mmCIF file of C-alpha atoms and ligand atoms in Angstrom:
data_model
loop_
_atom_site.group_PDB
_atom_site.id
_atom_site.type_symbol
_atom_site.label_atom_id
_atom_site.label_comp_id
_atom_site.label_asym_id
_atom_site.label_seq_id
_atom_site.Cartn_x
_atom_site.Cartn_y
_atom_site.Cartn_z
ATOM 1 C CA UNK A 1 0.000 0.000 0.000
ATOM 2 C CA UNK A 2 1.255 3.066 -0.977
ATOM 3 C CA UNK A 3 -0.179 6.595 1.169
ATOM 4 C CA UNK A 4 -0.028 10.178 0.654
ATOM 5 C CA UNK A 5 0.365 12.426 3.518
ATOM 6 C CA UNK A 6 -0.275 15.840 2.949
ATOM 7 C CA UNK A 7 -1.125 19.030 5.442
ATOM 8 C CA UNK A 8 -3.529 21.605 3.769
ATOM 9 C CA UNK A 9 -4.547 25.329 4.886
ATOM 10 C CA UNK A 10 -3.252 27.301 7.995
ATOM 11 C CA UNK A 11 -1.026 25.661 10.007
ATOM 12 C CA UNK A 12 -1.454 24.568 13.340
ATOM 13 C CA UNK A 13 1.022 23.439 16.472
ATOM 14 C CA UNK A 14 0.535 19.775 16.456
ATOM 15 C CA UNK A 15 0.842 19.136 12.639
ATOM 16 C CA UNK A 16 4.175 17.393 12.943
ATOM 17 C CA UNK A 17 2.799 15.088 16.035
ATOM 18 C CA UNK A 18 -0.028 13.722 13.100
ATOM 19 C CA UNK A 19 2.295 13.525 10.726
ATOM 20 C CA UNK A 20 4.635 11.374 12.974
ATOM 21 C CA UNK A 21 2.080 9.478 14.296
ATOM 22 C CA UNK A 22 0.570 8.221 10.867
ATOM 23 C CA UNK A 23 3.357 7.646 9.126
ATOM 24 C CA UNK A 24 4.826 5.326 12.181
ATOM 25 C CA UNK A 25 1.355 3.585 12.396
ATOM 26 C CA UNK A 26 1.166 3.057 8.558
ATOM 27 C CA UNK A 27 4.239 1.658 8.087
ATOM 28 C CA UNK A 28 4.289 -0.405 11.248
ATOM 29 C CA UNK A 29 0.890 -1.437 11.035
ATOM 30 C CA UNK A 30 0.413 -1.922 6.866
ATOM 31 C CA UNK A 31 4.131 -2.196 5.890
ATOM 32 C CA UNK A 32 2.426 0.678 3.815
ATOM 33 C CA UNK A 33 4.519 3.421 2.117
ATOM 34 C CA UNK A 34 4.088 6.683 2.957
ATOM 35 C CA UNK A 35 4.874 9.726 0.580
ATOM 36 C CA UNK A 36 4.902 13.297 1.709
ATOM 37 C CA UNK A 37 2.862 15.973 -0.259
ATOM 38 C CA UNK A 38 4.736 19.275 0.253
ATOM 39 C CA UNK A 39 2.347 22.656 0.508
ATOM 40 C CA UNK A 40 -0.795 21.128 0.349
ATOM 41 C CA UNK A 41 -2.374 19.915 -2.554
ATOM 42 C CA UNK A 42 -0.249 22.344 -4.846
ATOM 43 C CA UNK A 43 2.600 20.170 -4.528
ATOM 44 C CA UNK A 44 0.221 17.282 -5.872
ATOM 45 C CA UNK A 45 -1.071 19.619 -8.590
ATOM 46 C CA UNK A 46 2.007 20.566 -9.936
ATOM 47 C CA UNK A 47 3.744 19.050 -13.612
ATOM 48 C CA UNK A 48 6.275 18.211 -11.661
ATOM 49 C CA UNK A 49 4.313 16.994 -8.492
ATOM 50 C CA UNK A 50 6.792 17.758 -5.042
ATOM 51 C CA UNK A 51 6.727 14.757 -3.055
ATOM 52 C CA UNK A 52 9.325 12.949 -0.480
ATOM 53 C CA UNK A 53 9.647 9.499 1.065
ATOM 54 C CA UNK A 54 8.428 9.599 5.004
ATOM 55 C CA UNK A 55 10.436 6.655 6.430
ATOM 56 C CA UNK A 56 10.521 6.186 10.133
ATOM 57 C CA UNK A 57 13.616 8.260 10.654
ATOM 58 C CA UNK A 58 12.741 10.944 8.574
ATOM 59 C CA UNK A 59 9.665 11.878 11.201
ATOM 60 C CA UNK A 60 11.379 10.700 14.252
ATOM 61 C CA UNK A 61 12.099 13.744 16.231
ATOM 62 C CA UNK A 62 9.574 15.895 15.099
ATOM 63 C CA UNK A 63 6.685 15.648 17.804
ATOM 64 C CA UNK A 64 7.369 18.671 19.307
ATOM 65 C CA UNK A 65 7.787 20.895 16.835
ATOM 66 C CA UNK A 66 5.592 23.784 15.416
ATOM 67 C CA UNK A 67 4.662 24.175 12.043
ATOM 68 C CA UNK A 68 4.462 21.562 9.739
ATOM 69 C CA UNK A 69 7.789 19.703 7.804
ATOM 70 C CA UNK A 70 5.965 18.956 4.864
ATOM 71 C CA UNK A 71 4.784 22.861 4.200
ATOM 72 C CA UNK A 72 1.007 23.941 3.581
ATOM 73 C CA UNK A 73 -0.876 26.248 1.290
ATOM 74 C CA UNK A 74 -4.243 27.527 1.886
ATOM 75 C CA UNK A 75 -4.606 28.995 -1.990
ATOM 76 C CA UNK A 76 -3.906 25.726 -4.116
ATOM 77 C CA UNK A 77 -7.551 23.511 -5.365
ATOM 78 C CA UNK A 78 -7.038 20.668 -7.663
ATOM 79 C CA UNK A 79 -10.849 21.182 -8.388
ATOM 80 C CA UNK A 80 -10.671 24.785 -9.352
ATOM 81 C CA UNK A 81 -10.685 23.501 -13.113
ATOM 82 C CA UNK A 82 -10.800 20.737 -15.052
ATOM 83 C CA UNK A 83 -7.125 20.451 -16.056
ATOM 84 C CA UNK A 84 -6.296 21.237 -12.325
ATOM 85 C CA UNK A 85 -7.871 18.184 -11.368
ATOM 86 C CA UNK A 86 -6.967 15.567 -14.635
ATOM 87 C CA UNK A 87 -3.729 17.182 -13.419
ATOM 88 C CA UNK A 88 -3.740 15.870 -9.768
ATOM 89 C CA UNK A 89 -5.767 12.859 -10.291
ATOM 90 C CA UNK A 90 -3.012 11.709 -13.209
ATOM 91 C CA UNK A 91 0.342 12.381 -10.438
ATOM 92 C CA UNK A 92 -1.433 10.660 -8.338
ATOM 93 C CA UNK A 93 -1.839 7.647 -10.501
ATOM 94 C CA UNK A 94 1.681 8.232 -11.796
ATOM 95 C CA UNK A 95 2.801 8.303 -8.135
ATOM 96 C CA UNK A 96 1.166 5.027 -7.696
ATOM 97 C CA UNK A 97 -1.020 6.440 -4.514
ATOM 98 C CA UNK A 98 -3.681 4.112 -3.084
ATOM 99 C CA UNK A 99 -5.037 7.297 -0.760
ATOM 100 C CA UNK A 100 -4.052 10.140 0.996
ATOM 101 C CA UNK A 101 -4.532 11.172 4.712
ATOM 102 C CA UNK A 102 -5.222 14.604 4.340
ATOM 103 C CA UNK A 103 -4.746 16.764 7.659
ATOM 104 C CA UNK A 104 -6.839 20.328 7.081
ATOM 105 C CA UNK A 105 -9.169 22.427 7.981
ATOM 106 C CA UNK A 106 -12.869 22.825 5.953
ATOM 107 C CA UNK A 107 -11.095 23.654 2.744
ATOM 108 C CA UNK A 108 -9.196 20.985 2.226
ATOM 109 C CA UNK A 109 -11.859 18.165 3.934
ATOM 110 C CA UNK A 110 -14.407 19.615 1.171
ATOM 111 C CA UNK A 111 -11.265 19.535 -1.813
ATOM 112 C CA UNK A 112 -10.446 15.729 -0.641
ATOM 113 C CA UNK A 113 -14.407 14.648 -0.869
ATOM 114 C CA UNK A 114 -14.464 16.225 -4.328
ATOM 115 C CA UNK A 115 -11.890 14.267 -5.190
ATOM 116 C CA UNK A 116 -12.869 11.093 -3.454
ATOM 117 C CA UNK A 117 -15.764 11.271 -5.978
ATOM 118 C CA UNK A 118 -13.393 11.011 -9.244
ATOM 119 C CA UNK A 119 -11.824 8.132 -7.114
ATOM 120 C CA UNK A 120 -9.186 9.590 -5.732
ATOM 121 C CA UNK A 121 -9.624 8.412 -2.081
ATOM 122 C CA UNK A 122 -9.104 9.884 1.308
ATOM 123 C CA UNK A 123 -8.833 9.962 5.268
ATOM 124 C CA UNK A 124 -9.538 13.355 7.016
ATOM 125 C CA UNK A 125 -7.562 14.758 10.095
ATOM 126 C CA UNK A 126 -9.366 17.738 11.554
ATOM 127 C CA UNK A 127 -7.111 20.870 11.935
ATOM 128 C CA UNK A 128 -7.564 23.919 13.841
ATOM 129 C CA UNK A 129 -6.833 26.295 17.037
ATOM 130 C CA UNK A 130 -10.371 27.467 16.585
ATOM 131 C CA UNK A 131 -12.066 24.542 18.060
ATOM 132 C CA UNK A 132 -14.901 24.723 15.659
ATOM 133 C CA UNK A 133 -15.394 21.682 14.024
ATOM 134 C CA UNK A 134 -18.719 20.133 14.098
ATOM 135 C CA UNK A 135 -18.557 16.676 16.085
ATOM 136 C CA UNK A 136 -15.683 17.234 17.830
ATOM 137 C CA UNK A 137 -15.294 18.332 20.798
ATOM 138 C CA UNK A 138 -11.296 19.405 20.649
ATOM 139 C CA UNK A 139 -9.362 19.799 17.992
ATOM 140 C CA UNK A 140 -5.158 19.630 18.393
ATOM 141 C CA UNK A 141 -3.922 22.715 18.394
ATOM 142 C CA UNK A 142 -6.592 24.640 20.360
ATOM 143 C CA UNK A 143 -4.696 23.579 23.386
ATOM 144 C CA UNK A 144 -1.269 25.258 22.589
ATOM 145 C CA UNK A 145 -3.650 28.827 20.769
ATOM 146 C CA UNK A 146 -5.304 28.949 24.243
ATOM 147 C CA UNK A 147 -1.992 28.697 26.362
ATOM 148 C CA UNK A 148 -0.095 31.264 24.401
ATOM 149 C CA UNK A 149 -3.336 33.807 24.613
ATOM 150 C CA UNK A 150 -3.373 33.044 28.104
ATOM 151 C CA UNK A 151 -0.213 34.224 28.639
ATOM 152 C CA UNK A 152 -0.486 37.366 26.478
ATOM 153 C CA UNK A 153 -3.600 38.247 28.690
ATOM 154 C CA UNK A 154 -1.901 37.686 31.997
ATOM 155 C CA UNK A 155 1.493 40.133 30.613
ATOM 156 C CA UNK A 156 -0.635 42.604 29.813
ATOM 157 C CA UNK A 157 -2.682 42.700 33.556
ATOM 158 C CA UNK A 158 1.060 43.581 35.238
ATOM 159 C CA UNK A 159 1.534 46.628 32.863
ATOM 160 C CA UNK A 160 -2.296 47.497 32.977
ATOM 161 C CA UNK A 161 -2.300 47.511 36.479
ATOM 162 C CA UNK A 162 1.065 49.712 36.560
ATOM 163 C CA UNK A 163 -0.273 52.298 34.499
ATOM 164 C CA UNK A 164 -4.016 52.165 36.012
ATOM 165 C CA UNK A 165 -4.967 51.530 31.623
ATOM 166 C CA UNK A 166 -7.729 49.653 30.135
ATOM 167 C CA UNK A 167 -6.211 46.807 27.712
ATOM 168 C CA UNK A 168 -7.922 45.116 25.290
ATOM 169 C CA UNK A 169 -6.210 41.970 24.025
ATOM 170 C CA UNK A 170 -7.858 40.312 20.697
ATOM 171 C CA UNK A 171 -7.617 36.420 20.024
ATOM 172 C CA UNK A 172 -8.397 34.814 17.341
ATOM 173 C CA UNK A 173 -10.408 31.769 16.522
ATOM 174 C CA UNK A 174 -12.542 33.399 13.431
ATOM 175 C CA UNK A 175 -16.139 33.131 13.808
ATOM 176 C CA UNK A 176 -15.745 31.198 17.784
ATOM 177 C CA UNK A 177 -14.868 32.259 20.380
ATOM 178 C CA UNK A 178 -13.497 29.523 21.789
ATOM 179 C CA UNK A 179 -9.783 30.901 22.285
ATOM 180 C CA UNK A 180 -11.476 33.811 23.973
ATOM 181 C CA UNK A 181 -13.628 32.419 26.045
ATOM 182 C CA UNK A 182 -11.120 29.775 27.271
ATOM 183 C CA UNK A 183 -8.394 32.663 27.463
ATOM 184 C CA UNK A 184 -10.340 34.903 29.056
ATOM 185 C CA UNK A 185 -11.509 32.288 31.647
ATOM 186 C CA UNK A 186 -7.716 31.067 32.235
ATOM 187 C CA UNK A 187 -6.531 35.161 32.619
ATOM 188 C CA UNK A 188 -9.306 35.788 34.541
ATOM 189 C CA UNK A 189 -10.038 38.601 31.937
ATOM 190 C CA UNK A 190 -12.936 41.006 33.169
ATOM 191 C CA UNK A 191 -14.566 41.095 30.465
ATOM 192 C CA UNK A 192 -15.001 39.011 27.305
ATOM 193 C CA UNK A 193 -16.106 39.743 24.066
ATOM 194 C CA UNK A 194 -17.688 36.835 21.747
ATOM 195 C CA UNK A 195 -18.580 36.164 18.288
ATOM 196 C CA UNK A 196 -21.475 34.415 19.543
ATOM 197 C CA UNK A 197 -23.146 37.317 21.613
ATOM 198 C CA UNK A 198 -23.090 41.091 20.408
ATOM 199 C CA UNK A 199 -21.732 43.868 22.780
ATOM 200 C CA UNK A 200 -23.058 47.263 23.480
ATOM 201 C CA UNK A 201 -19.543 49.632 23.994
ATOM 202 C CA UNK A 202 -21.870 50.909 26.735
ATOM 203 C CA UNK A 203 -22.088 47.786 28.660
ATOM 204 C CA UNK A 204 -18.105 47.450 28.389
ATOM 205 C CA UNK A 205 -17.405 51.098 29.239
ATOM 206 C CA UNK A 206 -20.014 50.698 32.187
ATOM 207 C CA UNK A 207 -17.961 47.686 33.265
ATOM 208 C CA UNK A 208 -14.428 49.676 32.712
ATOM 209 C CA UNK A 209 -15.775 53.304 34.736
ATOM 210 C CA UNK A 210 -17.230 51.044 37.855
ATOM 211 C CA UNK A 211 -13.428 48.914 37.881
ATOM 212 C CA UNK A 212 -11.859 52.781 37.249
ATOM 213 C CA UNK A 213 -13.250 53.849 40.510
ATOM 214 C CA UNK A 214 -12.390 50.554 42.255
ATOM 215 C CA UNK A 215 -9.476 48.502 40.945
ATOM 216 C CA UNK A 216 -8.191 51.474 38.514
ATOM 217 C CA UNK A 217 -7.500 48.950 35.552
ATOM 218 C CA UNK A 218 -9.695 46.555 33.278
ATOM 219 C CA UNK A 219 -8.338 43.421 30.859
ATOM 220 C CA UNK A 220 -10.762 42.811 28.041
ATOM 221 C CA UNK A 221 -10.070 39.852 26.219
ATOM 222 C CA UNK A 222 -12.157 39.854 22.308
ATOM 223 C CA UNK A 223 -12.433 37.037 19.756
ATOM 224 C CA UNK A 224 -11.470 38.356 16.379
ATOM 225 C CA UNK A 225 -14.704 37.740 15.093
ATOM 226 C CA UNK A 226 -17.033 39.675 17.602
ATOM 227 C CA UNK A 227 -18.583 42.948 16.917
ATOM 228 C CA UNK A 228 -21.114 45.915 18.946
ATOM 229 C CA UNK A 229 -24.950 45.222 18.007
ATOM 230 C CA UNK A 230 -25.841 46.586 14.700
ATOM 231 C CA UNK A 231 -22.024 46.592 13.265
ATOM 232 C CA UNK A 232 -20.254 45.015 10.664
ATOM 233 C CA UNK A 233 -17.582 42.207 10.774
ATOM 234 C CA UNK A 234 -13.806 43.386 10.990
ATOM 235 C CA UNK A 235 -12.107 42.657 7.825
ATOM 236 C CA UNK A 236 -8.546 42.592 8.397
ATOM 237 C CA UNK A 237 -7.827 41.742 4.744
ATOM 238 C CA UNK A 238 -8.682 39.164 2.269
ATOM 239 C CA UNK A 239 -6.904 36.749 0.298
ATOM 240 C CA UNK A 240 -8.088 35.839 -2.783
ATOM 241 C CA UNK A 241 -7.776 32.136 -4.397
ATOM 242 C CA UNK A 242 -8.123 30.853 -0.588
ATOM 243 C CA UNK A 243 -10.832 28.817 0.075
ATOM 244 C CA UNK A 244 -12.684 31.576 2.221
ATOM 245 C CA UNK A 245 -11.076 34.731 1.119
ATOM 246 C CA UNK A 246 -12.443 36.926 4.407
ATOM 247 C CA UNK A 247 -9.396 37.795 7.381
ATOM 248 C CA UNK A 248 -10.456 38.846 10.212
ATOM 249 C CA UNK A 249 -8.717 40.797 12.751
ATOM 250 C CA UNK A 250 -8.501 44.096 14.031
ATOM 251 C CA UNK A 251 -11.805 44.513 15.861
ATOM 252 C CA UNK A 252 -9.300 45.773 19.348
ATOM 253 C CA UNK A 253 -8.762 49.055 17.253
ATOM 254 C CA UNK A 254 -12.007 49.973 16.818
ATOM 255 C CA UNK A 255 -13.601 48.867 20.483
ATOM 256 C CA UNK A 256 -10.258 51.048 21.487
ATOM 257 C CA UNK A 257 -11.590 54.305 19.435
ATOM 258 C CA UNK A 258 -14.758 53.745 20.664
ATOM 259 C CA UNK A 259 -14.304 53.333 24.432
ATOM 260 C CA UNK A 260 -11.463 56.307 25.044
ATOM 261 C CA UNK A 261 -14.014 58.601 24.099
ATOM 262 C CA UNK A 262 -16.172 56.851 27.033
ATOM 263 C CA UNK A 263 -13.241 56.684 29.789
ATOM 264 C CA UNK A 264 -11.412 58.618 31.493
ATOM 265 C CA UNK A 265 -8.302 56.076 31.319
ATOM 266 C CA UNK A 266 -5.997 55.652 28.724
ATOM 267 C CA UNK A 267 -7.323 52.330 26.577
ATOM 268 C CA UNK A 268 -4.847 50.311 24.684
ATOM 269 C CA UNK A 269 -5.427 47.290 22.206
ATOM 270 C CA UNK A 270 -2.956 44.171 21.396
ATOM 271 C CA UNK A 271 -3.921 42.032 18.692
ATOM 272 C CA UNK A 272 -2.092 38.731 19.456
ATOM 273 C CA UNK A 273 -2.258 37.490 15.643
ATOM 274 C CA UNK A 274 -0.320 34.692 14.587
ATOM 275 C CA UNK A 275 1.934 34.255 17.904
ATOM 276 C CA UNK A 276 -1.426 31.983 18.537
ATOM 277 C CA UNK A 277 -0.652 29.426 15.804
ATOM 278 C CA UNK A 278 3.141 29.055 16.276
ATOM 279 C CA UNK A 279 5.861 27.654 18.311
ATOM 280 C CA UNK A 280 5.508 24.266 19.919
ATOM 281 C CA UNK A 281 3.021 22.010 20.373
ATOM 282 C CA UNK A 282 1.710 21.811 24.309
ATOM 283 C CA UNK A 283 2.166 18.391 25.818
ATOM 284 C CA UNK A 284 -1.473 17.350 25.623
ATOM 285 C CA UNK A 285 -1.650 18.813 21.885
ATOM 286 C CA UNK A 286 0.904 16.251 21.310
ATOM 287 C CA UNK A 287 -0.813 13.546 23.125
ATOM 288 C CA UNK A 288 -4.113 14.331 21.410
ATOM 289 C CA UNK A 289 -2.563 15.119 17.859
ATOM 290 C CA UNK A 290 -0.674 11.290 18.307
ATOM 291 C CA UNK A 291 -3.740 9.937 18.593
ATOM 292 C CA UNK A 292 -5.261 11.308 16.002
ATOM 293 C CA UNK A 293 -2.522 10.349 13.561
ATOM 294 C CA UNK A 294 -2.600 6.985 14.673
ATOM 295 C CA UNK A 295 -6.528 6.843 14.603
ATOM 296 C CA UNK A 296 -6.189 8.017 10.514
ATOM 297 C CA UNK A 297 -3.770 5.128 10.112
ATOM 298 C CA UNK A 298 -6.576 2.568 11.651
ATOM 299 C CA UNK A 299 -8.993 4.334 9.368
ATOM 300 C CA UNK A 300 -6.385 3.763 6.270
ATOM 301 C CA UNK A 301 -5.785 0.190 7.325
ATOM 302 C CA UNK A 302 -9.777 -0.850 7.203
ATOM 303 C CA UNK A 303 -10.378 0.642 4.539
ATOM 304 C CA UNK A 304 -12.656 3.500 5.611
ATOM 305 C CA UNK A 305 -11.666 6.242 3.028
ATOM 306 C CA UNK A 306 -13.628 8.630 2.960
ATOM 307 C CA UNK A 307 -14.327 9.402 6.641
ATOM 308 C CA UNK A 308 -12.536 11.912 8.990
ATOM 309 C CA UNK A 309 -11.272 11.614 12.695
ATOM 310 C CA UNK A 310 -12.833 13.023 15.200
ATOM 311 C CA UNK A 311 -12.954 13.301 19.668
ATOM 312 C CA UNK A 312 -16.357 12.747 20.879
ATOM 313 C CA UNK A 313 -16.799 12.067 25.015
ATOM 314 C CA UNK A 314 -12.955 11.542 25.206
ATOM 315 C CA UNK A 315 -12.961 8.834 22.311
ATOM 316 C CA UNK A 316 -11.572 8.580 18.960
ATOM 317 C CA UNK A 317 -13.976 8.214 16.594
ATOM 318 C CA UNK A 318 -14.895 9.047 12.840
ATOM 319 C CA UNK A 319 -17.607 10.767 10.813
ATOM 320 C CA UNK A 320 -18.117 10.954 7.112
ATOM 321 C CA UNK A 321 -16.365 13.769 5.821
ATOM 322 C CA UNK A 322 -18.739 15.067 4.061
ATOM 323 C CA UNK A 323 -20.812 16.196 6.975
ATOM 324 C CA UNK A 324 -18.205 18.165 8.624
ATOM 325 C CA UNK A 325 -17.638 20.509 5.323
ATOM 326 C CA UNK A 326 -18.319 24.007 5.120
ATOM 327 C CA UNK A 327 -19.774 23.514 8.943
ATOM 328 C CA UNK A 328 -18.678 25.561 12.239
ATOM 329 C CA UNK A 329 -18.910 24.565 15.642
ATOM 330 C CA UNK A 330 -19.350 28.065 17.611
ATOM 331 C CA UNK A 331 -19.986 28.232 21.608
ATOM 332 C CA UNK A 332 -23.734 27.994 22.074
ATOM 333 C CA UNK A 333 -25.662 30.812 23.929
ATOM 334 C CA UNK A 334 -26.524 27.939 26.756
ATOM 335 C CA UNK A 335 -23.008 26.236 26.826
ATOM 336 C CA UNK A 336 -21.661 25.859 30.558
ATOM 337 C CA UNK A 337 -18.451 27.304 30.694
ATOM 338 C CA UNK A 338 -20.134 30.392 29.224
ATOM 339 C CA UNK A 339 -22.954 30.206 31.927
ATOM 340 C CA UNK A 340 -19.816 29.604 34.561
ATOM 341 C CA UNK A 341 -18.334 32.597 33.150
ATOM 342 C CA UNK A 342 -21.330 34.865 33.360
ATOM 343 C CA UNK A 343 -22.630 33.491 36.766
ATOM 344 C CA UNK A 344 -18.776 34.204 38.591
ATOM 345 C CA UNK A 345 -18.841 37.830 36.661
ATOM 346 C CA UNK A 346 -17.260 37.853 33.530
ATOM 347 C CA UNK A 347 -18.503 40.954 32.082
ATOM 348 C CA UNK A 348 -19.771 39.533 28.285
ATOM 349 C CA UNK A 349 -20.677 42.752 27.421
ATOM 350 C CA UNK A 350 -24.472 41.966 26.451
ATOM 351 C CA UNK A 351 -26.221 44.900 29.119
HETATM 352 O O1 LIG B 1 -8.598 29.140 11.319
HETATM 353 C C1 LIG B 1 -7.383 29.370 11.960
HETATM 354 C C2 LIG B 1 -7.002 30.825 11.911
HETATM 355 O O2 LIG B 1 -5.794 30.999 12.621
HETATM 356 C C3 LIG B 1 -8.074 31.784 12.404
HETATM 357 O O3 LIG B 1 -8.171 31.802 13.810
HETATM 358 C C4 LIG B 1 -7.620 33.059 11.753
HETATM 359 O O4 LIG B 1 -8.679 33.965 11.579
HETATM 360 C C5 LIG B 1 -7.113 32.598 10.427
HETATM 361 O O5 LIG B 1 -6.750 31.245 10.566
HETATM 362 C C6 LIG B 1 -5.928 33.385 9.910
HETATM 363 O O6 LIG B 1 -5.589 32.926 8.658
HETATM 364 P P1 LIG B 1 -4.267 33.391 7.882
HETATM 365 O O7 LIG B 1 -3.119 32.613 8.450
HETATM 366 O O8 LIG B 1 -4.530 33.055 6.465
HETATM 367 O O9 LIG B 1 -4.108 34.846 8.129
#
């Protein structure tokens, strides 16, 4: 049996742990081969397709690190037209593939169902730090995004408190506000700001003139994708030829504007960007992305093409593919930690 491995759209800490972990299982398990896609599909897409042997020593020693060896893109679509894909599907005849195990986000679990249908079969590995994939309740990654936000948070309390400031600190985590909430909870932010549930810049300026009077300085921690009742969606950018061209990011600045004219304190925003998605993989990202890899390889080894790995009540389990496409899993408005956070006093901005 002969596998392709290949890691598709933004990267995520953990990537190297599944890669490790399937291509150990594959070839200890099957006796399979295993042959690395580089970038995503574009390296499959290519004339000259950009591929390299994964033996056991060449991913031995990689658990821990960010990033991903084999590279990513988040642009390239064998289905984007039809010599594209008679492109992709003839390398990966030439290349003598029996499958791939694709690890990606929406964009590339929707790109390897496409192409299961011209018979070009596949495993899925769910990837993100946003923690938003339907049917599973964590996703690698998330983890390590939530750690490293925590920590922003909880650097910028010691220098709000210092200068008596309000500091807004913006996650990310697109459309949920999972990183936020999580975040927020761990930094003991006073208020948090969530996709799911519109703010008023009253209510938060209420919140930051009562703590002015009391405490003297106020952490707000915002999901990239949240916004005042009535507004529009910060769009940071976009980036066209991606899969969903929309960036978010930004939304600190404009809660900043808005509140200084409101307080009496000076009001600061970080926007903690991509610092979220790099460096090393926390030990239980590891653990968890391991287990996913080696999960994949089961999948690969029965025969299940087609479906993709998922956690559900602590188990490893699998769902078809194509019901997890084009889907997000945001917090819902009755989800626990959320009523935790808003029955201990997290400020969610809502009144
Ligand atoms: O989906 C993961 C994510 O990091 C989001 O939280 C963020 O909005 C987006 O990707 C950023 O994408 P890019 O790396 O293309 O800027």
């Amino acid at each position: 049996m002969r596998i392709g491995v290949l890691t598709g759209g933004g990267d995520c800490p953990g990537l190297n742990a599944v890669i490790r972990a399937v291509t150990k299982s594959l070839i200890r398990q099957c006796g399979a081969e295993v042959v690395g896609i580089e970038d995503g599909f574009s390296g499959l897409m290519d004339a000259n397709p950009r591929t390299r042997v994964l033996d056991w020593r060449s991913v031995s020693g990689i658990a821990h690190r960010g990033g991903t060896i084999l590279g990513t893109s988040n642009k390239a679509n064998p289905l984007r037209s039809p010599a594209d894909t008679e492109r992709t599907l003839a390398n990966a005849r030439a290349l003598a593939l029996d499958g791939l195990v694709v690890i990606g986000g929406d964009g590339t679990m929707s790109i390897a169902h496409g192409l299961a249908d011209l018979g070009l079969r596949s495993v899925g590995v769910p990837k993100t730090i946003d923690n938003d994939i339907v049917g599973c309740e964590r996703s690698f990654g998330f983890d390590t995004a939530v750690a490293t936000a925590t920590d922003g948070l909880m650097r910028i309390e010691t220098t709000a408190m210092s200068h008596s400031r309000v500091m807004i600190v913006e996650t990310m985590g697109r459309h949920a506000g999972w990183i936020a909430l999580e975040a927020g909870l761990a930094a003991a932010a006073d208020i948090v700001l969530l996709p799911e549930i519109d703010h008023t810049v009253e209510a938060v300026a209420r919140v930051c003139r009562e703590r002015e009077a009391q405490q003297r300085y106020t952490v707000i921690c915002i999901g990239e994708g949240a916004k005042a009742r009535g507004a529009d969606l910060t769009v940071q950018h976009r980036v066209e030829g991606s899969f969903d061209p929309v960036r978010l990011g930004g939304v600190a600045h404009v809660l900043r504007e808005q509140l200084q004219s409101l307080l009496k304190s000076e009001v600061r925003a970080t926007v903690l960007g991509h610092v979220q998605r790099g460096g090393q993989p926390t030990p239980f990202d590891r653990v968890l992305a391991t287990r996913y890899g080696h999960h994949a390889a089961q999948l690969v080894a029965a025969g299940r093409f087609g479906e993709m790995v998922t956690l559900q009540g602590g188990d490893l389990r699998s769902v078809p593919m194509a019901r997890v496409a084009n889907q997000q899993r945001t917090i819902a408005l009755d989800d626990p930690l959320l009523v935790t956070a808003r029955e201990i006093g997290v400020s969610l901005g809502e009144h």
